[in-house]
Amino acid sequence: MNASIPAPDDRPLYRQLADQYRRAIDNGVLRPGDRMPSMRAFMQRHGVSLATATESYRTLERDALIDARPRAGYFVRARPTATLPAATEPDLAAAPGAAQFVGIHSAISAIVSKFQRYPDALNLGGATASPDLYPTDALQKAALRALRRRPTLLTAAGHDQGDPELRAIIARRALDAGIQIGADDVIMTHGGIEAVNLALRAVTQPGDTVAVESPCFFGLLQALESLGLRALEIPASPTTGLAIEALAFALQTHPDIKAVVVVPNLQNPLGSVMPDTHKARLVELCARAGIPLIEDDPYRELADAAQPPRSLKAWDADGTVIHCTSFNKTLAPGMRVGWINGGRWHPRIGMLKFAQSRHNEQLSQVVLAEFLETNAYERHLRRLRDRLRIQRERMAAAIAASFPDGTRFTPPGGGMFFWIELPREVSSSAFFAAALDEGIRVMPGTVFSNAGRFDHFIRLSCPSTDLDQADQAVRRLGRLAARLVAHARTP
Amino acid sequence: MNASIPAPDDRPLYRQLADQYRRAIDNGVLRPGDRMPSMRAFMQRHGVSLATATESYRTLERDALIDARPRAGYFVRARPTATLPAATEPDLAAAPGAAQFVGIHSAISAIVSKFQRYPDALNLGGATASPDLYPTDALQKAALRALRRRPTLLTAAGHDQGDPELRAIIARRALDAGIQIGADDVIMTHGGIEAVNLALRAVTQPGDTVAVESPCFFGLLQALESLGLRALEIPASPTTGLAIEALAFALQTHPDIKAVVVVPNLQNPLGSVMPDTHKARLVELCARAGIPLIEDDPYRELADAAQPPRSLKAWDADGTVIHCTSFNKTLAPGMRVGWINGGRWHPRIGMLKFAQSRHNEQLSQVVLAEFLETNAYERHLRRLRDRLRIQRERMAAAIAASFPDGTRFTPPGGGMFFWIELPREVSSSAFFAAALDEGIRVMPGTVFSNAGRFDHFIRLSCPSTDLDQADQAVRRLGRLAARLVAHARTP
């Protein structure tokens, strides 16, 4: 960068220097991942004392512009929010809407059929990471080993609740999420979605009302629809997830709520993580009201934090929480391995699972058991988190640089989703269709609500390890949004 | 055998000779599979003409005691019915019972927990063939090939409705069952049981009544129970399956029937196969009443007939029949691959399947596609049918030889089940418990009805390719039944 000293002004020197570096970062002269000068080089270049240099770096660090890395120095952080305000927080003063039977499937089918007419479109609308971020080779080798060691894996029937060895390993690992269970408290399921379906079937009857986050994963809305349930949408914050006090109020005003479904960690689509105090309060609230709390937690291990967040189940003292999760998002979308702990309803869920689909296939369970037992899973997770973070930072920068004024979003602390609030003039349905014409799949916000909300939101996911391709796609979307705004404003 | 000429009586010589051989077979002097003397040796041994020899053999053949095998001569047939009368036909004059909510799960759980307390017991209570009758090596090799060829099978998400190539092959093969469909009319499911569950969910609401065969597969009763449905039991014949006229009457008297579930081929537990005329009449009956007919057809390809029986779907002109089947019984209990054609309800079933558990795992679908495409499946089926037939003949002979008077059963024309009517004095619950003490698992008849029927029936399956072991186990069961009869008759 240019090392000339800025024109003197009446602010302290350390702040003037920090501002100079801030502009360099904002202009792209310094880019995310670039190394900052060493402290000694900084002092020499600007002719300042160690105290001033230190204070400049502290200022930049406090403003989340640079990061210290132990024994490596300071580096420019990605800073997507630099030019975009955070997503709007929900209006909690508004009265909750009425619980409604869900009718979302036909809208989703329409989107899926439109996707299928553009098979070559770049997929920013999916809910899994790029296939090359999953450990294909290692899983393939593990499967080959498992098949050679246990030739009857395909022909012999398996254990009703799932492979006992795998369930024991899962129970041990659940301690990381703050969950204390044994192997018999785990039932393997066909992905997390079967787990959530079984949980809903265990505690509701058709016609019942279920409280869900708004926005929420459209797969949950489809499950509610297919089970003949009503959804009551409770606002959720882009940063802290479900608004607990809004739920507390709804529980008072809607005595017919029979279950609450929450994605506590890296919520889909928000990317929010509930703070521990909220988690504790939510579990307590449901326990006191005697209402089952269904926790869908497939993204927890994709959080950036050194210590991954805990599951709601960690705060569960009396079996109120039904914990559902899977390895579909973290390890292998093709393996369809999930599991459930049913809390107080565990025996009933075991009955429903047996009656509905019997046991899971054995092979993928044996492969998974080996993966978990040898720490290969942990190694993979670290790599996956790093690569997703790099993708997110790059995409966030492209969004901030290219989307029009009025766009807002809060960068998530992990996972693969961006929940983007477009300017009010832009309908996500129109945006979705126009993006497909540009060869890009995005998910319109309307499918994340049964109550017609989020028409000016879209969900983008990190789809590709080709960062330049994703970057260009996002910039095309940004220009598209700008055109739609301009069009709407044309008299 | 002893070749002395019997004392003269006033019956024709050919009949006297035939009776002599009949006694030798009944006494076990000639055993199933033994070769009969050649025609020339018979003439010489008994000093009779070719006409008399021929007539003797025709008599034995007509009585199903011996079989001609082209270019090999005559052989003694297994003849299980020789000393046991056929199973009792249901009383169709009795009025149908009331439809009842199903409550069978706790009884089945009790049986399963008792089984688990005897892990080393010989399993004559299962519903799959012996593991060594399934093509373990060939499937293992196919899986290894598939994994090497397509390394992303575990990590990439699959197609919503199942692997397109497999569905195309299944659609072509369905012609054998008389079913004309395309690949898009097939949805892959987690075994046949998920297919039946989806069918029931598509056409019923909790509280509805479903007509089922009596006796029927207890897994169906568990599915009804888990879905909050009522069962109306329609009598079924041990030879021809569902009693159509009883169903016709029930449809008139029970207007609340919302679905009919039938296993048309090798019904579990009866082993019955519906004649074509019955199948046609059943489909017509349901079509005219506008009631969905759910066909569960996993055993069809295990029938002994040169031409396997057709599915009910073959007679379906207007989408009344929902066809469910699987490869769990015929190919690989561990693969959990089934499929469904939903008739008029196909789109709704596709929605339910997606909402409930997404797509099946890819690997087993790819393995299955290869197996079906190369005729390896047909070769395996021929071998499986032959070996099951030999097992059944041996077991049938042991049952006939060892069970007490008053025992009845009809040997099935395929598959792996024996539905045995014990003497009235013997309760199958007591028999079940006593058999476990003897180290043998059997299925008590009570779990095949929600209406408390079949307490003096048991279902035995062919569990082992060790014929002597199975033979001895059946004889132990026969002596046990005799003891229970004697005990009941003791004043």
Tab-separated table of N, CA and C in Angstrom, chain B residues 92-211:
chain	number	residue	atom	x	y	z
B	92	LEU	N	-67.549	-68.161	6.323
B	92	LEU	CA	-67.951	-66.926	5.643
B	92	LEU	C	-69.370	-66.508	6.006
B	93	ALA	N	-70.137	-67.412	6.629
B	93	ALA	CA	-71.510	-67.053	6.989
B	93	ALA	C	-71.529	-66.132	8.204
B	94	ALA	N	-70.434	-66.145	8.988
B	94	ALA	CA	-70.410	-65.300	10.183
B	94	ALA	C	-70.408	-63.822	9.777
B	95	ALA	N	-71.132	-63.019	10.521
B	95	ALA	CA	-71.157	-61.579	10.244
B	95	ALA	C	-69.781	-60.999	10.520
B	96	PRO	N	-69.341	-60.005	9.719
B	96	PRO	CA	-68.044	-59.395	10.014
B	96	PRO	C	-68.083	-58.715	11.380
B	97	GLY	N	-66.954	-58.702	12.060
B	97	GLY	CA	-66.878	-58.048	13.360
B	97	GLY	C	-66.899	-56.535	13.190
B	98	ALA	N	-66.749	-55.854	14.297
B	98	ALA	CA	-66.694	-54.394	14.231
B	98	ALA	C	-65.268	-53.977	13.900
B	99	ALA	N	-65.142	-52.827	13.221
B	99	ALA	CA	-63.810	-52.263	13.009
B	99	ALA	C	-63.283	-51.775	14.348
B	100	GLN	N	-62.022	-52.074	14.618
B	100	GLN	CA	-61.458	-51.707	15.919
B	100	GLN	C	-60.150	-50.961	15.751
B	101	PHE	N	-59.921	-49.962	16.616
B	101	PHE	CA	-58.593	-49.373	16.683
B	101	PHE	C	-57.608	-50.483	17.016
B	102	VAL	N	-56.440	-50.422	16.389
B	102	VAL	CA	-55.491	-51.511	16.553
B	102	VAL	C	-54.662	-51.295	17.819
B	103	GLY	N	-54.488	-52.360	18.583
B	103	GLY	CA	-53.648	-52.318	19.778
B	103	GLY	C	-52.862	-53.603	19.854
B	104	ILE	N	-51.846	-53.700	19.023
B	104	ILE	CA	-51.113	-54.959	18.903
B	104	ILE	C	-49.657	-54.773	19.265
B	105	HIS	N	-49.217	-53.489	19.279
B	105	HIS	CA	-47.782	-53.238	19.414
B	105	HIS	C	-47.210	-53.776	20.719
B	106	SER	N	-47.939	-53.606	21.830
B	106	SER	CA	-47.358	-54.032	23.100
B	106	SER	C	-47.216	-55.550	23.136
B	107	ALA	N	-48.172	-56.274	22.530
B	107	ALA	CA	-48.064	-57.733	22.484
B	107	ALA	C	-46.842	-58.149	21.667
B	108	ILE	N	-46.606	-57.446	20.556
B	108	ILE	CA	-45.454	-57.797	19.716
B	108	ILE	C	-44.150	-57.444	20.429
B	109	SER	N	-44.152	-56.274	21.101
B	109	SER	CA	-42.951	-55.899	21.859
B	109	SER	C	-42.629	-56.947	22.906
B	110	ALA	N	-43.660	-57.483	23.554
B	110	ALA	CA	-43.435	-58.494	24.587
B	110	ALA	C	-42.774	-59.724	23.960
B	111	ILE	N	-43.242	-60.094	22.768
B	111	ILE	CA	-42.651	-61.256	22.092
B	111	ILE	C	-41.205	-60.982	21.721
B	112	VAL	N	-40.960	-59.772	21.180
B	112	VAL	CA	-39.590	-59.431	20.784
B	112	VAL	C	-38.664	-59.431	21.996
B	113	SER	N	-39.142	-58.890	23.132
B	113	SER	CA	-38.240	-58.905	24.304
B	113	SER	C	-38.000	-60.324	24.772
B	114	LYS	N	-39.020	-61.178	24.670
B	114	LYS	CA	-38.774	-62.582	25.057
B	114	LYS	C	-37.766	-63.227	24.105
B	115	PHE	N	-37.905	-62.951	22.804
B	115	PHE	CA	-36.920	-63.465	21.842
B	115	PHE	C	-35.514	-63.051	22.274
B	116	GLN	N	-35.399	-61.767	22.670
B	116	GLN	CA	-34.069	-61.254	22.972
B	116	GLN	C	-33.454	-61.905	24.207
B	117	ARG	N	-34.308	-62.486	25.051
B	117	ARG	CA	-33.765	-63.192	26.216
B	117	ARG	C	-33.234	-64.581	25.833
B	118	TYR	N	-33.522	-65.013	24.600
B	118	TYR	CA	-33.024	-66.312	24.111
B	118	TYR	C	-32.263	-66.084	22.805
B	119	PRO	N	-31.113	-65.389	22.890
B	119	PRO	CA	-30.428	-64.998	21.651
B	119	PRO	C	-29.957	-66.203	20.825
B	120	ASP	N	-29.769	-67.335	21.467
B	120	ASP	CA	-29.242	-68.481	20.727
B	120	ASP	C	-30.332	-69.396	20.198
B	121	ALA	N	-31.595	-69.036	20.412
B	121	ALA	CA	-32.684	-69.896	19.960
B	121	ALA	C	-32.678	-69.993	18.434
B	122	LEU	N	-33.075	-71.168	17.937
B	122	LEU	CA	-33.208	-71.338	16.485
B	122	LEU	C	-34.429	-70.537	16.040
B	123	ASN	N	-34.249	-69.702	15.007
B	123	ASN	CA	-35.320	-68.780	14.645
B	123	ASN	C	-36.246	-69.369	13.581
B	124	LEU	N	-37.368	-69.960	14.025
B	124	LEU	CA	-38.428	-70.347	13.095
B	124	LEU	C	-39.540	-69.297	13.120
B	125	GLY	N	-39.231	-68.114	13.687
B	125	GLY	CA	-40.253	-67.081	13.836
B	125	GLY	C	-40.052	-65.886	12.914
B	126	GLY	N	-39.030	-65.913	12.081
B	126	GLY	CA	-38.698	-64.743	11.269
B	126	GLY	C	-39.497	-64.657	9.981
B	127	ALA	N	-39.198	-63.635	9.197
B	127	ALA	CA	-39.945	-63.435	7.957
B	127	ALA	C	-39.028	-63.273	6.758
B	128	THR	N	-37.764	-63.677	6.916
B	128	THR	CA	-36.878	-63.697	5.760
B	128	THR	C	-36.244	-65.087	5.701
B	129	ALA	N	-35.693	-65.420	4.560
B	129	ALA	CA	-35.043	-66.714	4.405
B	129	ALA	C	-33.695	-66.694	5.120
B	130	SER	N	-33.081	-67.829	5.182
B	130	SER	CA	-31.770	-67.931	5.805
B	130	SER	C	-30.779	-67.026	5.065
B	131	PRO	N	-29.885	-66.325	5.818
B	131	PRO	CA	-28.937	-65.407	5.167
B	131	PRO	C	-28.138	-66.084	4.053
B	132	ASP	N	-27.839	-67.383	4.206
B	132	ASP	CA	-27.007	-68.011	3.170
B	132	ASP	C	-27.804	-68.368	1.913
B	133	LEU	N	-29.101	-68.056	1.889
B	133	LEU	CA	-29.856	-68.207	0.648
B	133	LEU	C	-29.825	-66.924	-0.184
B	134	TYR	N	-29.308	-65.849	0.380
B	134	TYR	CA	-29.215	-64.603	-0.371
B	134	TYR	C	-27.821	-64.479	-0.982
B	135	PRO	N	-27.698	-63.808	-2.124
B	135	PRO	CA	-26.438	-63.815	-2.869
B	135	PRO	C	-25.423	-62.839	-2.298
B	136	THR	N	-24.939	-63.155	-1.100
B	136	THR	CA	-24.040	-62.256	-0.386
B	136	THR	C	-22.803	-61.895	-1.201
B	137	ASP	N	-22.138	-62.911	-1.749
B	137	ASP	CA	-20.889	-62.637	-2.484
B	137	ASP	C	-21.134	-61.753	-3.704
B	138	ALA	N	-22.152	-62.114	-4.467
B	138	ALA	CA	-22.405	-61.364	-5.704
B	138	ALA	C	-22.785	-59.918	-5.389
B	139	LEU	N	-23.584	-59.721	-4.352
B	139	LEU	CA	-23.971	-58.351	-3.996
B	139	LEU	C	-22.773	-57.573	-3.469
B	140	GLN	N	-21.957	-58.240	-2.668
B	140	GLN	CA	-20.758	-57.579	-2.153
B	140	GLN	C	-19.880	-57.113	-3.320
B	141	LYS	N	-19.679	-58.012	-4.286
B	141	LYS	CA	-18.830	-57.650	-5.437
B	141	LYS	C	-19.462	-56.505	-6.225
B	142	ALA	N	-20.772	-56.572	-6.415
B	142	ALA	CA	-21.455	-55.504	-7.157
B	142	ALA	C	-21.301	-54.172	-6.423
B	143	ALA	N	-21.375	-54.216	-5.096
B	143	ALA	CA	-21.243	-52.979	-4.322
B	143	ALA	C	-19.825	-52.428	-4.429
B	144	LEU	N	-18.841	-53.324	-4.373
B	144	LEU	CA	-17.452	-52.868	-4.510
B	144	LEU	C	-17.247	-52.215	-5.875
B	145	ARG	N	-17.776	-52.868	-6.923
B	145	ARG	CA	-17.662	-52.280	-8.265
B	145	ARG	C	-18.338	-50.911	-8.330
B	146	ALA	N	-19.557	-50.845	-7.781
B	146	ALA	CA	-20.310	-49.586	-7.844
B	146	ALA	C	-19.550	-48.467	-7.141
B	147	LEU	N	-18.979	-48.782	-5.977
B	147	LEU	CA	-18.251	-47.757	-5.219
B	147	LEU	C	-17.003	-47.297	-5.957
B	148	ARG	N	-16.336	-48.244	-6.629
B	148	ARG	CA	-15.133	-47.846	-7.363
B	148	ARG	C	-15.495	-46.997	-8.578
B	149	ARG	N	-16.598	-47.371	-9.236
B	149	ARG	CA	-16.987	-46.687	-10.457
B	149	ARG	C	-17.565	-45.308	-10.155
B	150	ARG	N	-18.301	-45.220	-9.059
B	150	ARG	CA	-18.974	-43.950	-8.742
B	150	ARG	C	-18.641	-43.550	-7.315
B	151	PRO	N	-17.460	-42.966	-7.129
B	151	PRO	CA	-16.990	-42.694	-5.763
B	151	PRO	C	-17.904	-41.754	-4.973
B	152	THR	N	-18.717	-40.946	-5.657
B	152	THR	CA	-19.534	-39.981	-4.902
B	152	THR	C	-20.884	-40.574	-4.466
B	153	LEU	N	-21.047	-41.905	-4.590
B	153	LEU	CA	-22.331	-42.499	-4.201
B	153	LEU	C	-22.708	-42.180	-2.755
B	154	LEU	N	-21.710	-42.074	-1.880
B	154	LEU	CA	-22.025	-41.807	-0.477
B	154	LEU	C	-22.159	-40.321	-0.185
B	155	THR	N	-21.482	-39.484	-0.987
B	155	THR	CA	-21.448	-38.067	-0.617
B	155	THR	C	-22.421	-37.192	-1.403
B	156	ALA	N	-22.808	-37.616	-2.610
B	156	ALA	CA	-23.726	-36.767	-3.374
B	156	ALA	C	-25.172	-37.146	-3.077
B	157	ALA	N	-26.017	-36.139	-2.990
B	157	ALA	CA	-27.439	-36.403	-2.761
B	157	ALA	C	-28.025	-37.085	-3.998
B	158	GLY	N	-29.023	-37.930	-3.786
B	158	GLY	CA	-29.613	-38.670	-4.895
B	158	GLY	C	-30.860	-38.000	-5.445
B	159	HIS	N	-31.485	-38.675	-6.395
B	159	HIS	CA	-32.706	-38.162	-7.014
B	159	HIS	C	-33.883	-38.387	-6.056
B	160	ASP	N	-34.774	-37.391	-5.995
B	160	ASP	CA	-35.878	-37.444	-5.035
B	160	ASP	C	-36.661	-38.750	-5.078
B	161	GLN	N	-37.020	-39.214	-6.266
B	161	GLN	CA	-37.890	-40.385	-6.347
B	161	GLN	C	-37.106	-41.685	-6.419
B	162	GLY	N	-35.774	-41.594	-6.416
B	162	GLY	CA	-34.941	-42.778	-6.540
B	162	GLY	C	-34.129	-42.723	-7.819
B	163	ASP	N	-33.127	-43.578	-7.904
B	163	ASP	CA	-32.224	-43.605	-9.040
B	163	ASP	C	-32.997	-43.795	-10.348
B	164	PRO	N	-32.866	-42.854	-11.314
B	164	PRO	CA	-33.672	-42.948	-12.543
B	164	PRO	C	-33.424	-44.235	-13.329
B	165	GLU	N	-32.180	-44.701	-13.378
B	165	GLU	CA	-31.875	-45.916	-14.136
B	165	GLU	C	-32.575	-47.123	-13.498
B	166	LEU	N	-32.490	-47.211	-12.178
B	166	LEU	CA	-33.146	-48.313	-11.480
B	166	LEU	C	-34.654	-48.275	-11.711
B	167	ARG	N	-35.231	-47.071	-11.653
B	167	ARG	CA	-36.687	-46.976	-11.825
B	167	ARG	C	-37.103	-47.398	-13.235
B	168	ALA	N	-36.261	-47.113	-14.217
B	168	ALA	CA	-36.578	-47.541	-15.585
B	168	ALA	C	-36.530	-49.073	-15.684
B	169	ILE	N	-35.534	-49.681	-15.046
B	169	ILE	CA	-35.421	-51.150	-15.077
B	169	ILE	C	-36.611	-51.782	-14.362
B	170	ILE	N	-36.973	-51.219	-13.223
B	170	ILE	CA	-38.103	-51.755	-12.454
B	170	ILE	C	-39.389	-51.664	-13.282
B	171	ALA	N	-39.562	-50.549	-13.965
B	171	ALA	CA	-40.767	-50.385	-14.777
B	171	ALA	C	-40.816	-51.448	-15.879
B	172	ARG	N	-39.663	-51.716	-16.509
B	172	ARG	CA	-39.637	-52.758	-17.557
B	172	ARG	C	-39.956	-54.125	-16.964
B	173	ARG	N	-39.330	-54.433	-15.825
B	173	ARG	CA	-39.535	-55.744	-15.204
B	173	ARG	C	-40.966	-55.924	-14.702
B	174	ALA	N	-41.643	-54.832	-14.393
B	174	ALA	CA	-43.001	-54.928	-13.842
B	174	ALA	C	-43.956	-55.603	-14.820
B	175	LEU	N	-43.564	-55.624	-16.110
B	175	LEU	CA	-44.388	-56.321	-17.106
B	175	LEU	C	-44.583	-57.789	-16.711
B	176	ASP	N	-43.579	-58.402	-16.091
B	176	ASP	CA	-43.702	-59.792	-15.633
B	176	ASP	C	-44.860	-59.971	-14.668
B	177	ALA	N	-45.155	-58.931	-13.917
B	177	ALA	CA	-46.258	-59.003	-12.954
B	177	ALA	C	-47.561	-58.548	-13.588
B	178	GLY	N	-47.497	-58.238	-14.900
B	178	GLY	CA	-48.691	-57.777	-15.609
B	178	GLY	C	-48.924	-56.284	-15.457
B	179	ILE	N	-47.901	-55.552	-15.004
B	179	ILE	CA	-48.056	-54.122	-14.699
B	179	ILE	C	-47.406	-53.284	-15.788
B	180	GLN	N	-48.157	-52.355	-16.365
B	180	GLN	CA	-47.605	-51.485	-17.401
B	180	GLN	C	-47.421	-50.075	-16.851
B	181	ILE	N	-46.174	-49.736	-16.558
B	181	ILE	CA	-45.864	-48.411	-16.017
B	181	ILE	C	-44.563	-47.920	-16.612
B	182	GLY	N	-44.281	-46.629	-16.409
B	182	GLY	CA	-43.010	-46.047	-16.818
B	182	GLY	C	-42.172	-45.712	-15.589
B	183	ALA	N	-40.932	-45.272	-15.849
B	183	ALA	CA	-40.015	-44.982	-14.739
B	183	ALA	C	-40.590	-43.939	-13.783
B	184	ASP	N	-41.323	-42.969	-14.316
B	184	ASP	CA	-41.850	-41.909	-13.459
B	184	ASP	C	-43.003	-42.387	-12.577
B	185	ASP	N	-43.512	-43.585	-12.866
B	185	ASP	CA	-44.595	-44.137	-12.042
B	185	ASP	C	-44.058	-44.944	-10.872
B	186	VAL	N	-42.732	-44.930	-10.701
B	186	VAL	CA	-42.089	-45.704	-9.632
B	186	VAL	C	-41.438	-44.742	-8.645
B	187	ILE	N	-41.735	-44.898	-7.370
B	187	ILE	CA	-41.031	-44.153	-6.329
B	187	ILE	C	-40.335	-45.174	-5.432
B	188	MET	N	-39.019	-45.030	-5.275
B	188	MET	CA	-38.285	-45.949	-4.412
B	188	MET	C	-38.590	-45.611	-2.949
B	189	THR	N	-38.672	-46.657	-2.113
B	189	THR	CA	-38.997	-46.463	-0.698
B	189	THR	C	-38.052	-47.273	0.188
B	190	HIS	N	-38.033	-46.943	1.468
B	190	HIS	CA	-37.228	-47.710	2.434
B	190	HIS	C	-37.958	-49.005	2.744
B	191	GLY	N	-37.774	-49.994	1.903
B	191	GLY	CA	-38.437	-51.283	2.072
B	191	GLY	C	-39.916	-51.179	1.712
B	192	GLY	N	-40.554	-52.343	1.664
B	192	GLY	CA	-41.977	-52.381	1.350
B	192	GLY	C	-42.813	-51.741	2.447
B	193	ILE	N	-42.306	-51.754	3.674
B	193	ILE	CA	-43.134	-51.260	4.776
B	193	ILE	C	-43.319	-49.747	4.681
B	194	GLU	N	-42.285	-49.026	4.220
B	194	GLU	CA	-42.485	-47.587	4.032
B	194	GLU	C	-43.501	-47.349	2.920
B	195	ALA	N	-43.458	-48.202	1.877
B	195	ALA	CA	-44.427	-48.063	0.782
B	195	ALA	C	-45.858	-48.206	1.319
B	196	VAL	N	-46.091	-49.236	2.127
B	196	VAL	CA	-47.446	-49.468	2.663
B	196	VAL	C	-47.861	-48.305	3.563
B	197	ASN	N	-46.936	-47.818	4.380
B	197	ASN	CA	-47.239	-46.666	5.231
B	197	ASN	C	-47.626	-45.440	4.404
B	198	LEU	N	-46.869	-45.184	3.341
B	198	LEU	CA	-47.170	-44.020	2.499
B	198	LEU	C	-48.529	-44.180	1.839
B	199	ALA	N	-48.820	-45.401	1.383
B	199	ALA	CA	-50.118	-45.656	0.752
B	199	ALA	C	-51.245	-45.369	1.741
B	200	LEU	N	-51.094	-45.883	2.962
B	200	LEU	CA	-52.133	-45.655	3.975
B	200	LEU	C	-52.270	-44.171	4.287
B	201	ARG	N	-51.124	-43.481	4.416
B	201	ARG	CA	-51.188	-42.048	4.728
B	201	ARG	C	-51.837	-41.269	3.597
B	202	ALA	N	-51.647	-41.739	2.360
B	202	ALA	CA	-52.187	-40.994	1.218
B	202	ALA	C	-53.706	-41.049	1.155
B	203	VAL	N	-54.304	-42.117	1.668
B	203	VAL	CA	-55.741	-42.312	1.421
B	203	VAL	C	-56.586	-42.361	2.696
B	204	THR	N	-55.966	-42.224	3.862
B	204	THR	CA	-56.758	-42.278	5.109
B	204	THR	C	-56.437	-41.107	6.013
B	205	GLN	N	-57.321	-40.912	6.973
B	205	GLN	CA	-57.104	-40.001	8.092
B	205	GLN	C	-57.191	-40.834	9.375
B	206	PRO	N	-56.542	-40.403	10.457
B	206	PRO	CA	-56.701	-41.138	11.713
B	206	PRO	C	-58.183	-41.332	12.042
B	207	GLY	N	-58.505	-42.508	12.542
B	207	GLY	CA	-59.887	-42.818	12.875
B	207	GLY	C	-60.606	-43.572	11.772
B	208	ASP	N	-60.069	-43.518	10.542
B	208	ASP	CA	-60.684	-44.237	9.425
B	208	ASP	C	-60.565	-45.752	9.613
B	209	THR	N	-61.405	-46.463	8.856
B	209	THR	CA	-61.393	-47.928	8.893
B	209	THR	C	-60.707	-48.474	7.643
B	210	VAL	N	-59.868	-49.477	7.848
B	210	VAL	CA	-59.173	-50.146	6.751
B	210	VAL	C	-59.512	-51.631	6.808
B	211	ALA	N	-59.946	-52.194	5.674
B	211	ALA	CA	-60.226	-53.632	5.619
B	211	ALA	C	-58.932	-54.389	5.370
